[in-house]
Amino acid sequence: MTEDSRAVEISNVANVTMHGGAHAWRRRRESVIYALLVLLSLIPILTTFGIIYVLFSQAFAFFMEVPIMEFLMGTKWSPLLIPRSFGVLPLLVGTLLVTVAGMFIAVPVGLGSAIFLSEYASPRARRWLKPLIEILAGIPTVVYGYLALLFITPIIRSIFPQANAFNALSAAIAVGIMIVPMIASLSEDALAAVPSSLREAAYALGANKYEVITKVVVPTASSGIAASFVLGISRAIGETMIVTLAAGATPNLTLNPLESIQTVTAFIVQISLGETPWGSLAYKTIFATGALLFVLTMLMNLLAVRITKSKGRF
Amino acid sequence: MTVKTKEVVQLEPLVDVSHLIEPPAIEIDSGPIKMRAEGLRVDYGKFQALKDVTVQLPEKRITAIIGPSGCGKSTFLKALNRMVELVPDTQVGGQVWIDGQPIYSDQIDLAALRMAIGYIFQRPNPFPASIYDNVAYGPRIRRRHTRAELDQIVETMLKQAALWNDVKDKLRQSAHNLSGGQQQRLCIARSLAVTPHVLLMDEPCSALDPISSQKIEDLISELKEKLTVVIVTHNMQQASRVSDYTGFFLAEHTGDPGELVEFGATSHIFTSPKDKRTEDFITGRFG
C-alpha cells in the first residue's frame, strides 16, 4: 500500500444524501440551464418560421397582382421596364443552365477524388489531401466569382470568340469547382463507411480492385453519393456571388452557355441593390423569386434526406 | 506427393502399459496432397505474426486449425490464398503450393487463385443485395452468362449450401433479411459459385447459435466430397467432430510469432498428442 492510498479515508456508510442549501441550489441551477437551452434552440426555429412567413406573405401579395401561371410559364422577364412582364422562365432556365453545366464538372471531379481518397490513397496521403480539399470549400464565393470573370472567361473567349464577356459557361465552371469539395468530402464519407468485410468478400471471390470498387463499394455507398450530388445541386441553385459577377444580368431564355444570362439569385441581388420603392410590385418580385428559390432548394434537400435514408442500389 | 504410412505393431498388452508406450507416429493416409506450405512466414510491418510453418494439406479432407487467440491461425489461413496481402505493409516469406504451383510468384493470376481457393469469414458478410445477386456475383465478374445459366448456377449452389429450401421463394429479397446462419450458408454458396478447389473457413460458426453451427458443420462434412477444407476454429469439440487432420498453432508469449506446434490426424491429436503444449491446450489448461 502506498502513502497516497492510506491517506484516503473510507467510511463504512456510503454517503449519497445531499444536505441543506447545496441541494436546492443544484436543483435551481439545473432548471436555469434547461430554460436557457430551450430559449437558445428556439431562436433558429423562430427565425426560420419568420423568414418563411415574410417570404410567402409578400409572394402572396405579388401573386394577387400577377397570376401565378403567368409568372411560372411566361417567357419574358422585365419587371422594371414598361411594358412590364413577369415570366420567370428566363431566370429559372438561367439558374438550371448554370447548375447543370456546373454539375457536369463537379460530379466527375468530386466522385473521382472521393474514390481516389477512399480506395487508392495511402492513409498518410489521405490525412493530407482530405483537409486540403475541404479548405477549397472555405474559399469565399466572391473569390470564385472573380476567378470566373478574370481567368476563366478570357480562356473561354479565346476558344469561342463569339462568347459574351459575361456568360453562363464561365460561371458554371466556377460553380462546379466550388461544389467539388462538397461532393468529394460527402462521397468519401459514404465510401469510407462501406464495411471492409464487403471488400474482402469481393476480393475472396477473385475480384480485382477495379471490380471491387465498381461492383461493391460504389453500389453500396450509392445512396450517400447520390445525396452528395443532390446537396451539390441545391448549393448550385442557391449560389449567388459567382453568377452575379460572371454570368451577366440579362434575363435571356437560352440554353446557349456562351450567352449572357441572369439567374434567379442574381436578379434578387440586382433589384435589391436598385432604388426599388418599398411595397411596389418590383419590390414584391424579390419575394416571389425568393420563394421560388426556397421551394427549389428545400425540395432538393428533402430529396437528399430521402435518398440518404434509402438503402441505395447495389 | 505422398506420405508413407508408418506401420504400427499392434500387441495385446497383458497389463495396461499405454502410459509407457511412445504414441504412434502421425498417421496420414496416402491420399494426394492439395496444398503445401514450406517455411511460411508472415510479418505485419514490424510485427512477426507467423514463423516457419511447414505443412501439407491432404486433398478432399478437412483440416482443422486450432490454437489460442493471437497464435496466427487466421494469418496462416489468409496466407493460403494471399488475402493476407490486403493488409498494408504485409510481408510474406516462404512458399505455398497448390497442386504443385507456387502461389507467391509473379506468374500467378490472383483472381484465378482466389477463385480456386475460396474464403469464408468469421462474420457472415453478404453483399447488401438480393440473395440471387449474392450468389451470382462471382460468376458475373469474369464472363457474361445467360439468364438461364445464372439461374441454374444460383439454384445448384444454394442446394449445395443447403439453403435452397429456405430461400427458393424469395431469391429477390435482400440477403440481409436472412438469419445469421442462413447468411453464412449464403456466403458459402457465394464462394462455391466460383467453383473453388479449396475452401478456407475462418471460425465460420463463431457468430452463430448452436443449431445454425450444427447445420454449417453438416454442410462442411458434405463439402468434403468435392473440396479440400481448412477450418480455423476456437471450438475443440467442433475440430474433433468435423476434421480429419488438425494443426495446433501457438505463440509462446504475447508478441511472439505463432508457429505450428503439431500436425496430425485429428484422432491422434486429440487422444495422444506428442507435444506437451498441445496436450495442455486440448485439455483446457490454457487458451
Coordinates of C-alpha atoms in Angstrom, one line a residue:
Chain A
M1 CA 0.0 0.0 0.0
T2 CA 1.3 3.4 -0.9
E3 CA 1.3 6.6 1.2
D4 CA -1.5 8.1 -1.0
S5 CA -4.0 5.3 -0.7
R6 CA -3.5 5.2 3.0
A7 CA -4.4 8.9 3.2
V8 CA -7.8 8.3 1.7
E9 CA -10.4 7.6 4.5
I10 CA -13.2 5.3 3.6
S11 CA -16.2 5.3 5.9
N12 CA -18.4 2.2 6.2
V13 CA -21.5 4.0 5.1
A14 CA -21.9 5.3 1.5
N15 CA -22.9 8.9 1.7
V16 CA -25.5 9.5 -1.0
T17 CA -27.8 12.1 0.5
M18 CA -27.4 15.8 -0.2
H19 CA -27.9 18.2 2.7
G20 CA -29.3 21.7 3.1
G21 CA -28.7 24.5 0.7
A22 CA -26.5 22.7 -1.7
H23 CA -29.5 20.6 -2.7
A24 CA -31.8 23.5 -3.6
W25 CA -29.0 25.4 -5.4
R26 CA -28.2 22.4 -7.6
R27 CA -31.8 21.9 -8.5
R28 CA -32.3 25.6 -9.4
R29 CA -29.1 25.6 -11.5
E30 CA -30.4 22.6 -13.5
S31 CA -33.7 24.3 -14.3
V32 CA -32.0 27.6 -15.2
I33 CA -29.7 25.8 -17.7
Y34 CA -32.6 23.9 -19.1
A35 CA -34.6 27.1 -19.7
L36 CA -31.6 28.8 -21.3
L37 CA -31.0 25.9 -23.7
V38 CA -34.7 25.8 -24.7
L39 CA -34.6 29.5 -25.4
L40 CA -31.5 29.3 -27.5
S41 CA -32.8 26.4 -29.6
L42 CA -36.0 28.4 -30.2
I43 CA -34.1 31.2 -31.9
P44 CA -33.2 29.4 -35.1
I45 CA -36.6 27.7 -35.3
L46 CA -38.5 31.0 -34.9
T47 CA -36.2 32.7 -37.3
T48 CA -36.9 30.1 -40.0
F49 CA -40.6 30.4 -39.5
G50 CA -40.3 34.2 -39.6
I51 CA -38.4 34.1 -42.9
I52 CA -40.9 31.7 -44.4
Y53 CA -43.8 33.9 -43.2
V54 CA -42.4 37.1 -44.7
L55 CA -41.3 35.3 -47.9
F56 CA -44.7 33.7 -48.6
S57 CA -46.9 36.6 -47.4
Q58 CA -45.1 39.0 -49.7
A59 CA -45.1 36.4 -52.5
F60 CA -48.8 36.0 -52.0
A61 CA -49.3 39.8 -52.4
F62 CA -47.3 39.6 -55.6
F63 CA -49.5 36.8 -56.9
M64 CA -52.6 38.9 -56.2
E65 CA -51.4 41.2 -58.9
V66 CA -49.6 38.8 -61.3
P67 CA -51.3 35.4 -62.0
I68 CA -49.2 32.6 -60.8
M69 CA -49.4 30.8 -64.2
E70 CA -48.1 33.9 -66.0
F71 CA -45.2 34.0 -63.5
L72 CA -44.3 30.3 -64.0
M73 CA -45.0 30.0 -67.7
G74 CA -44.1 33.4 -69.0
T75 CA -41.0 33.6 -71.2
K76 CA -40.1 37.3 -70.8
W77 CA -38.8 38.8 -67.6
S78 CA -38.9 42.6 -67.5
P79 CA -40.2 43.7 -64.1
L80 CA -38.9 47.3 -64.3
L81 CA -39.3 48.4 -67.9
I82 CA -42.6 49.2 -69.4
P83 CA -44.3 47.1 -70.8
R84 CA -43.7 45.1 -67.8
S85 CA -43.6 41.3 -67.9
F86 CA -43.2 38.8 -65.2
G87 CA -42.4 35.5 -66.8
V88 CA -39.8 33.8 -64.6
L89 CA -38.7 31.2 -67.1
P90 CA -35.6 33.1 -68.4
L91 CA -34.3 33.4 -64.8
L92 CA -35.2 29.8 -64.0
V93 CA -33.6 28.4 -67.1
G94 CA -30.5 30.5 -66.4
T95 CA -30.3 29.0 -62.9
L96 CA -30.7 25.5 -64.3
L97 CA -28.2 26.1 -67.1
V98 CA -25.5 27.1 -64.6
T99 CA -26.5 24.3 -62.2
V100 CA -26.5 21.5 -64.8
A101 CA -23.3 22.7 -66.5
G102 CA -21.7 23.1 -63.1
M103 CA -22.7 19.5 -62.1
F104 CA -21.0 18.2 -65.3
I105 CA -17.8 19.4 -63.7
A106 CA -18.5 18.8 -60.0
V107 CA -19.8 15.2 -60.3
P108 CA -16.9 13.5 -62.2
V109 CA -14.2 15.5 -60.4
G110 CA -15.8 15.2 -57.0
L111 CA -16.6 11.5 -57.3
G112 CA -13.3 10.7 -58.8
S113 CA -11.4 12.4 -56.0
A114 CA -13.6 10.7 -53.4
I115 CA -12.8 7.3 -54.9
F116 CA -9.1 8.1 -55.1
L117 CA -9.1 9.3 -51.5
S118 CA -11.1 6.4 -50.1
E119 CA -9.7 3.5 -52.1
Y120 CA -6.3 4.3 -53.6
A121 CA -4.6 7.0 -51.5
S122 CA -2.4 5.7 -48.7
P123 CA -3.5 6.6 -45.2
R124 CA -0.8 9.2 -45.0
A125 CA -1.8 10.9 -48.3
R126 CA -5.4 10.8 -47.2
R127 CA -4.6 12.6 -44.0
W128 CA -3.1 15.4 -46.0
L129 CA -5.4 15.5 -49.0
K130 CA -8.8 15.5 -47.4
P131 CA -8.3 18.6 -45.3
L132 CA -6.7 20.2 -48.3
I133 CA -9.8 19.6 -50.4
E134 CA -12.0 20.8 -47.6
I135 CA -10.1 24.1 -47.5
L136 CA -11.3 24.6 -51.0
A137 CA -14.8 24.7 -49.5
G138 CA -13.8 27.6 -47.3
I139 CA -12.8 30.0 -50.1
P140 CA -15.3 32.9 -50.2
T141 CA -17.5 32.6 -53.3
V142 CA -16.7 36.1 -54.3
V143 CA -13.2 34.9 -55.0
Y144 CA -14.6 32.2 -57.3
G145 CA -16.6 34.9 -59.0
Y146 CA -13.5 37.0 -59.8
L147 CA -11.7 33.8 -60.8
A148 CA -14.5 33.2 -63.3
L149 CA -14.6 36.7 -64.6
L150 CA -10.8 37.4 -64.8
F151 CA -9.4 34.0 -65.5
I152 CA -12.0 31.5 -66.9
T153 CA -13.9 33.9 -69.2
P154 CA -10.7 35.0 -71.1
I155 CA -9.9 31.4 -71.7
I156 CA -13.4 30.7 -72.9
R157 CA -13.3 33.7 -75.2
S158 CA -10.0 32.7 -76.7
I159 CA -11.6 29.3 -77.6
F160 CA -15.0 30.7 -78.6
P161 CA -14.6 34.3 -79.8
Q162 CA -18.3 34.7 -80.0
A163 CA -18.7 34.2 -76.3
N164 CA -20.1 37.2 -74.3
A165 CA -17.9 38.9 -71.7
F166 CA -20.5 37.7 -69.2
N167 CA -21.6 34.2 -70.0
A168 CA -23.2 31.2 -68.3
L169 CA -20.4 28.8 -69.0
S170 CA -17.7 30.7 -67.1
A171 CA -20.0 31.0 -64.0
A172 CA -20.9 27.3 -64.4
I173 CA -17.3 26.2 -64.4
A174 CA -16.6 28.3 -61.2
V175 CA -19.8 26.9 -59.5
G176 CA -18.7 23.4 -60.5
I177 CA -15.2 23.9 -58.9
M178 CA -16.9 25.4 -55.8
I179 CA -19.1 22.3 -55.4
V180 CA -16.3 19.7 -55.9
P181 CA -15.1 19.7 -52.3
M182 CA -18.6 19.2 -51.0
I183 CA -19.2 16.2 -53.3
A184 CA -15.7 14.8 -52.7
S185 CA -16.0 15.1 -49.0
L186 CA -19.5 13.7 -48.6
S187 CA -18.9 10.9 -51.1
E188 CA -15.7 10.0 -49.5
D189 CA -17.5 9.7 -46.1
A190 CA -20.0 7.4 -47.8
L191 CA -17.3 5.3 -49.5
A192 CA -15.3 5.0 -46.3
A193 CA -18.4 3.8 -44.4
V194 CA -18.6 0.7 -46.6
P195 CA -17.6 -2.1 -44.3
S196 CA -14.2 -3.6 -45.2
S197 CA -15.7 -7.0 -44.8
L198 CA -17.6 -6.5 -48.1
R199 CA -14.4 -5.5 -49.9
E200 CA -12.7 -8.6 -48.5
A201 CA -15.6 -10.8 -49.6
A202 CA -15.3 -9.5 -53.2
Y203 CA -11.5 -10.0 -53.2
A204 CA -12.0 -13.5 -51.9
L205 CA -14.3 -14.2 -54.9
G206 CA -11.5 -13.2 -57.3
A207 CA -12.5 -9.6 -58.0
N208 CA -9.7 -7.2 -58.7
K209 CA -9.5 -3.7 -57.3
Y210 CA -11.4 -2.0 -60.1
E211 CA -14.2 -4.6 -59.8
V212 CA -14.4 -4.3 -56.1
I213 CA -14.8 -0.6 -56.4
T214 CA -17.3 -0.5 -59.2
K215 CA -19.3 -3.6 -58.3
V216 CA -19.3 -3.5 -54.5
V217 CA -18.0 -0.3 -52.9
V218 CA -19.7 2.4 -55.1
P219 CA -23.1 0.5 -55.3
T220 CA -23.1 0.0 -51.5
A221 CA -22.3 3.8 -51.0
S222 CA -24.7 4.8 -53.8
S223 CA -27.3 6.5 -51.5
G224 CA -24.7 8.6 -49.8
I225 CA -23.1 9.5 -53.1
A226 CA -26.4 10.4 -54.7
A227 CA -27.3 12.6 -51.6
S228 CA -24.0 14.5 -52.1
F229 CA -25.0 15.2 -55.7
V230 CA -28.4 16.5 -54.6
L231 CA -26.9 18.7 -52.0
G232 CA -24.4 19.9 -54.6
I233 CA -27.3 20.8 -56.9
S234 CA -29.1 22.6 -54.1
R235 CA -25.9 24.6 -53.4
A236 CA -25.6 25.5 -57.1
I237 CA -29.2 26.7 -57.3
G238 CA -28.7 29.0 -54.4
E239 CA -25.2 30.2 -55.4
T240 CA -25.3 34.0 -55.9
M241 CA -22.0 35.7 -55.9
I242 CA -20.4 33.8 -58.8
V243 CA -23.3 34.2 -61.1
T244 CA -23.8 37.8 -60.2
L245 CA -20.2 38.6 -61.2
A246 CA -19.7 36.3 -64.1
A247 CA -22.9 35.2 -65.8
G248 CA -24.3 38.7 -66.6
A249 CA -27.6 40.4 -65.9
T250 CA -29.6 39.7 -69.0
P251 CA -32.8 37.7 -68.4
N252 CA -32.4 35.7 -71.6
L253 CA -34.3 32.5 -72.3
T254 CA -31.5 30.4 -73.9
L255 CA -29.7 27.2 -73.5
N256 CA -26.5 28.5 -75.1
P257 CA -23.9 28.7 -72.3
L258 CA -21.8 31.3 -74.2
E259 CA -24.5 33.9 -73.9
S260 CA -25.1 36.3 -71.0
I261 CA -27.9 35.2 -68.8
Q262 CA -29.4 36.1 -65.4
T263 CA -30.1 33.6 -62.7
V264 CA -32.9 33.9 -60.0
T265 CA -30.3 34.8 -57.4
A266 CA -28.5 37.4 -59.5
F267 CA -31.8 39.1 -60.2
I268 CA -32.6 39.3 -56.5
V269 CA -29.2 40.9 -55.9
Q270 CA -29.7 43.4 -58.8
I271 CA -33.2 44.5 -57.7
S272 CA -32.2 44.7 -54.0
L273 CA -29.3 47.0 -54.8
G274 CA -31.5 49.3 -57.0
E275 CA -33.8 52.0 -55.8
T276 CA -36.9 49.9 -55.6
P277 CA -39.8 51.6 -53.7
W278 CA -40.9 49.7 -50.7
G279 CA -44.2 47.8 -51.3
S280 CA -44.1 48.3 -55.1
L281 CA -44.7 45.4 -57.5
A282 CA -41.0 45.3 -58.3
Y283 CA -40.2 45.1 -54.6
K284 CA -42.6 42.2 -54.3
T285 CA -40.9 40.3 -57.2
I286 CA -37.9 39.8 -54.8
F287 CA -40.2 37.7 -52.5
A288 CA -41.8 35.8 -55.4
T289 CA -38.5 34.8 -56.8
G290 CA -37.1 34.2 -53.3
A291 CA -40.0 31.9 -52.5
L292 CA -39.4 30.0 -55.8
L293 CA -35.7 29.5 -54.8
F294 CA -36.7 28.5 -51.3
V295 CA -39.1 25.8 -52.7
L296 CA -36.5 24.5 -55.2
T297 CA -33.6 24.1 -52.6
M298 CA -36.0 22.7 -50.0
L299 CA -37.2 20.1 -52.4
M300 CA -33.6 19.2 -53.2
N301 CA -32.7 18.9 -49.5
L302 CA -35.8 16.8 -48.8
L303 CA -34.8 14.6 -51.7
A304 CA -31.3 14.3 -50.2
V305 CA -32.7 13.2 -46.9
R306 CA -34.9 10.7 -48.6
I307 CA -32.0 9.3 -50.6
T308 CA -29.8 9.0 -47.6
K309 CA -32.4 7.0 -45.8
S310 CA -32.9 4.7 -48.7
K311 CA -30.8 1.6 -49.0
G312 CA -29.1 2.5 -52.2
R313 CA -28.9 0.4 -55.3
F314 CA -26.3 -2.3 -55.0
Chain B
M1 CA 3.2 -36.0 -53.1
T2 CA 2.7 -39.0 -50.8
V3 CA 3.5 -39.6 -47.2
K4 CA 4.3 -43.1 -46.2
T5 CA 2.3 -44.7 -43.5
K6 CA 4.4 -45.8 -40.6
E7 CA 3.4 -49.3 -39.6
V8 CA 2.4 -49.7 -36.0
V9 CA 2.7 -53.1 -34.5
Q10 CA -0.3 -53.9 -32.6
L11 CA 0.3 -56.0 -29.4
E12 CA -2.2 -57.1 -26.9
P13 CA -0.8 -55.9 -23.6
L14 CA -1.1 -58.1 -20.6
V15 CA -1.3 -55.1 -18.3
D16 CA -2.1 -51.5 -19.2
V17 CA 1.2 -50.0 -20.2
S18 CA -0.2 -47.4 -22.5
H19 CA 1.4 -44.6 -20.5
L20 CA 4.8 -46.2 -21.1
I21 CA 4.5 -46.7 -24.9
E22 CA 5.5 -43.8 -27.1
P23 CA 2.4 -42.7 -29.0
P24 CA 2.3 -44.0 -32.6
A25 CA 3.7 -41.7 -35.3
I26 CA 1.2 -39.4 -37.1
E27 CA -0.9 -41.5 -39.4
I28 CA -1.5 -39.7 -42.7
D29 CA -3.3 -41.8 -45.2
S30 CA -1.6 -42.0 -48.5
G31 CA -4.1 -39.7 -50.3
P32 CA -2.8 -36.8 -52.5
I33 CA -1.7 -33.5 -51.1
K34 CA -3.6 -30.5 -52.3
M35 CA -1.7 -27.6 -50.7
R36 CA 1.7 -27.4 -49.2
A37 CA 3.4 -24.7 -47.2
E38 CA 7.1 -24.5 -46.7
G39 CA 8.9 -22.1 -44.3
L40 CA 5.8 -19.8 -44.4
R41 CA 6.4 -16.6 -42.5
V42 CA 4.2 -13.5 -42.3
D43 CA 5.2 -10.1 -41.0
Y44 CA 2.7 -7.2 -40.5
G45 CA 5.1 -4.2 -40.6
K46 CA 7.4 -4.8 -37.6
F47 CA 5.3 -7.5 -36.0
Q48 CA 6.1 -11.0 -37.0
A49 CA 2.8 -12.9 -36.9
L50 CA 3.8 -16.3 -38.2
K51 CA 7.0 -18.2 -38.1
D52 CA 8.3 -21.0 -40.3
V53 CA 5.2 -23.1 -41.0
T54 CA 5.7 -26.2 -43.0
V55 CA 2.6 -28.3 -43.5
Q56 CA 0.8 -30.4 -46.0
L57 CA -3.0 -30.2 -46.6
P58 CA -4.5 -33.5 -47.9
E59 CA -6.9 -33.3 -50.7
K60 CA -10.7 -33.7 -50.1
R61 CA -10.1 -33.8 -46.4
I62 CA -11.0 -31.4 -43.6
T63 CA -8.1 -29.9 -41.8
A64 CA -8.8 -28.0 -38.5
I65 CA -6.5 -25.3 -37.3
I66 CA -6.7 -24.8 -33.5
G67 CA -4.8 -22.6 -31.0
P68 CA -5.3 -19.8 -28.6
S69 CA -6.2 -16.2 -29.7
G70 CA -3.3 -14.4 -31.4
C71 CA -1.5 -17.6 -32.4
G72 CA -1.5 -16.8 -36.1
K73 CA -4.3 -19.2 -37.1
S74 CA -6.2 -16.6 -39.2
T75 CA -2.9 -15.2 -40.6
F76 CA -2.0 -18.7 -41.8
L77 CA -5.4 -19.1 -43.4
K78 CA -5.2 -15.8 -45.1
A79 CA -1.7 -16.6 -46.4
L80 CA -3.0 -19.6 -48.2
N81 CA -4.9 -17.5 -50.8
R82 CA -2.8 -14.3 -50.5
M83 CA -5.7 -12.5 -48.8
V84 CA -3.1 -11.6 -46.2
E85 CA -1.6 -9.1 -48.6
L86 CA -4.7 -6.9 -48.4
V87 CA -3.3 -5.7 -45.0
P88 CA -0.9 -2.8 -45.7
D89 CA 2.8 -3.4 -45.0
T90 CA 2.5 -7.2 -45.1
Q91 CA 5.5 -9.3 -46.0
V92 CA 5.3 -13.0 -46.7
G93 CA 8.3 -15.3 -46.7
G94 CA 8.5 -19.0 -47.7
Q95 CA 6.3 -20.6 -50.2
V96 CA 2.8 -22.1 -50.6
W97 CA 2.0 -24.6 -53.4
I98 CA -1.4 -25.6 -54.7
D99 CA -1.3 -28.6 -57.0
G100 CA 2.5 -28.1 -57.3
Q101 CA 2.2 -24.4 -58.4
P102 CA 3.9 -21.8 -56.2
I103 CA 1.3 -19.1 -55.3
Y104 CA 3.8 -16.5 -54.2
S105 CA 5.0 -15.9 -57.7
D106 CA 4.8 -13.1 -60.3
Q107 CA 3.2 -15.6 -62.7
I108 CA 0.2 -16.2 -60.5
D109 CA -3.2 -14.8 -61.6
L110 CA -4.5 -13.5 -58.2
A111 CA -8.1 -13.6 -59.4
A112 CA -7.9 -17.2 -60.5
L113 CA -6.0 -18.1 -57.3
R114 CA -8.8 -16.7 -55.1
M115 CA -11.4 -18.3 -57.2
A116 CA -9.6 -21.6 -56.7
I117 CA -9.2 -21.1 -53.0
G118 CA -12.4 -19.7 -51.5
Y119 CA -12.6 -17.9 -48.1
I120 CA -15.4 -17.9 -45.6
F121 CA -15.2 -15.1 -43.0
Q122 CA -15.9 -15.2 -39.2
R123 CA -18.9 -13.0 -39.5
P124 CA -21.3 -13.6 -42.4
N125 CA -20.7 -10.8 -44.9
P126 CA -23.3 -11.0 -47.7
F127 CA -23.4 -8.0 -50.1
P128 CA -26.3 -5.6 -49.5
A129 CA -28.1 -7.1 -52.4
S130 CA -30.6 -9.9 -53.2
I131 CA -29.9 -13.5 -52.3
Y132 CA -29.8 -14.2 -56.1
D133 CA -27.3 -11.4 -56.8
N134 CA -25.0 -12.5 -53.9
V135 CA -24.6 -16.0 -55.4
A136 CA -24.4 -14.6 -59.0
Y137 CA -21.7 -12.1 -58.0
G138 CA -18.6 -14.3 -58.6
P139 CA -19.8 -15.8 -61.9
R140 CA -20.7 -12.4 -63.2
I141 CA -17.2 -10.9 -62.6
R142 CA -15.4 -12.8 -65.3
R143 CA -17.8 -13.5 -68.0
R144 CA -21.3 -13.0 -69.3
H145 CA -23.9 -15.6 -68.5
T146 CA -27.3 -16.1 -70.0
R147 CA -30.2 -15.7 -67.6
A148 CA -30.9 -19.4 -67.7
E149 CA -27.2 -20.3 -67.0
L150 CA -27.2 -17.9 -64.0
D151 CA -30.5 -19.3 -62.7
Q152 CA -29.0 -22.8 -62.9
I153 CA -25.8 -21.8 -61.1
V154 CA -27.7 -20.0 -58.3
E155 CA -30.0 -23.0 -57.8
T156 CA -27.2 -25.5 -57.8
M157 CA -25.0 -23.6 -55.4
L158 CA -27.9 -22.8 -53.0
K159 CA -28.7 -26.5 -52.9
Q160 CA -25.1 -27.4 -52.2
A161 CA -25.1 -24.9 -49.4
A162 CA -28.3 -26.5 -48.0
L163 CA -30.1 -23.2 -48.3
W164 CA -32.3 -23.7 -51.4
N165 CA -35.4 -24.9 -49.5
D166 CA -35.2 -21.9 -47.1
V167 CA -34.9 -19.2 -49.8
K168 CA -36.2 -20.6 -53.1
D169 CA -39.4 -18.4 -52.9
K170 CA -37.5 -15.2 -52.0
L171 CA -34.4 -15.1 -54.2
R172 CA -35.1 -11.4 -55.0
Q173 CA -35.2 -10.4 -51.3
S174 CA -32.3 -8.7 -49.6
A175 CA -29.7 -11.1 -48.2
H176 CA -29.8 -9.1 -45.0
N177 CA -33.3 -10.3 -44.2
L178 CA -31.8 -13.8 -43.6
S179 CA -30.8 -15.1 -40.2
G180 CA -27.1 -15.2 -39.3
G181 CA -26.8 -18.9 -40.0
Q182 CA -28.6 -18.6 -43.3
Q183 CA -26.3 -15.6 -44.2
Q184 CA -23.3 -17.8 -43.5
R185 CA -24.6 -20.6 -45.7
L186 CA -25.3 -17.9 -48.4
C187 CA -21.7 -16.8 -48.2
I188 CA -20.7 -20.5 -48.6
A189 CA -23.0 -20.7 -51.7
R190 CA -21.4 -17.5 -53.0
S191 CA -18.0 -19.0 -52.7
L192 CA -19.0 -22.3 -54.2
A193 CA -20.3 -20.4 -57.2
V194 CA -16.8 -19.7 -58.5
T195 CA -16.1 -23.5 -58.2
P196 CA -13.2 -23.5 -55.8
H197 CA -10.9 -26.5 -55.1
V198 CA -10.1 -25.4 -51.6
L199 CA -12.4 -23.6 -49.1
L200 CA -10.7 -21.7 -46.2
M201 CA -13.0 -21.1 -43.3
D202 CA -12.1 -18.6 -40.5
E203 CA -14.2 -19.6 -37.5
P204 CA -17.3 -19.8 -39.6
C205 CA -19.6 -20.6 -36.7
S206 CA -18.3 -18.3 -34.0
A207 CA -21.0 -15.7 -34.6
L208 CA -23.8 -18.3 -34.8
D209 CA -26.1 -20.1 -32.4
P210 CA -25.6 -23.9 -31.8
I211 CA -28.3 -25.0 -34.2
S212 CA -27.0 -22.9 -37.0
S213 CA -23.5 -24.1 -36.2
Q214 CA -24.7 -27.7 -36.5
K215 CA -26.1 -27.0 -39.9
I216 CA -22.8 -25.5 -41.1
E217 CA -20.8 -28.4 -39.7
D218 CA -23.1 -30.9 -41.5
L219 CA -22.5 -28.8 -44.7
I220 CA -18.8 -28.8 -44.2
S221 CA -18.8 -32.6 -43.9
E222 CA -20.8 -32.8 -47.2
L223 CA -18.4 -30.4 -49.0
K224 CA -15.5 -32.8 -48.2
E225 CA -16.6 -34.9 -51.2
K226 CA -15.8 -32.2 -53.6
L227 CA -13.4 -29.9 -51.8
T228 CA -10.4 -29.6 -49.6
V229 CA -11.5 -27.7 -46.5
V230 CA -9.3 -25.8 -44.0
I231 CA -11.2 -24.6 -41.0
V232 CA -9.9 -22.4 -38.2
T233 CA -11.9 -22.9 -35.0
H234 CA -11.9 -22.0 -31.4
N235 CA -14.2 -24.8 -30.6
M236 CA -12.3 -28.0 -29.7
Q237 CA -15.4 -30.2 -30.0
Q238 CA -16.0 -28.8 -33.4
A239 CA -12.5 -29.6 -34.5
S240 CA -12.7 -33.1 -33.2
R241 CA -16.2 -33.6 -34.8
V242 CA -15.6 -32.4 -38.3
S243 CA -11.9 -32.6 -39.1
D244 CA -9.7 -35.4 -40.4
Y245 CA -6.5 -33.6 -39.6
T246 CA -5.7 -31.0 -37.0
G247 CA -2.9 -28.5 -36.8
F248 CA -2.1 -26.8 -33.4
F249 CA -0.7 -23.3 -33.6
L250 CA 0.8 -21.4 -30.7
A251 CA 2.6 -18.2 -29.9
E252 CA 4.6 -18.9 -26.8
H253 CA 4.2 -15.4 -25.4
T254 CA 2.2 -12.4 -26.4
G255 CA 4.0 -10.6 -29.2
D256 CA 5.8 -13.8 -30.3
P257 CA 5.2 -15.1 -33.7
G258 CA 2.8 -18.0 -34.0
E259 CA 4.1 -21.4 -35.1
L260 CA 2.8 -24.8 -35.9
V261 CA 3.4 -26.9 -32.9
E262 CA 1.9 -30.1 -34.0
F263 CA 0.1 -31.5 -37.0
G264 CA -1.5 -34.9 -37.5
A265 CA -4.6 -37.0 -37.7
T266 CA -7.3 -35.5 -35.6
S267 CA -7.9 -38.7 -33.7
H268 CA -4.2 -38.7 -32.7
I269 CA -4.0 -35.0 -31.8
F270 CA -7.0 -35.3 -29.5
T271 CA -6.2 -38.6 -27.9
S272 CA -2.4 -38.8 -27.8
P273 CA -0.7 -35.6 -28.7
K274 CA 3.1 -35.7 -28.9
D275 CA 3.7 -32.3 -27.6
K276 CA 3.1 -31.3 -24.0
R277 CA 1.8 -27.9 -25.1
T278 CA -0.8 -29.5 -27.4
E279 CA -2.0 -31.7 -24.6
D280 CA -2.2 -28.7 -22.3
F281 CA -4.2 -26.7 -24.8
I282 CA -6.6 -29.6 -25.6
T283 CA -7.3 -30.4 -22.0
G284 CA -8.1 -26.8 -21.4
R285 CA -5.2 -25.9 -19.2
F286 CA -4.8 -22.6 -21.1
G287 CA -6.1 -20.7 -24.1

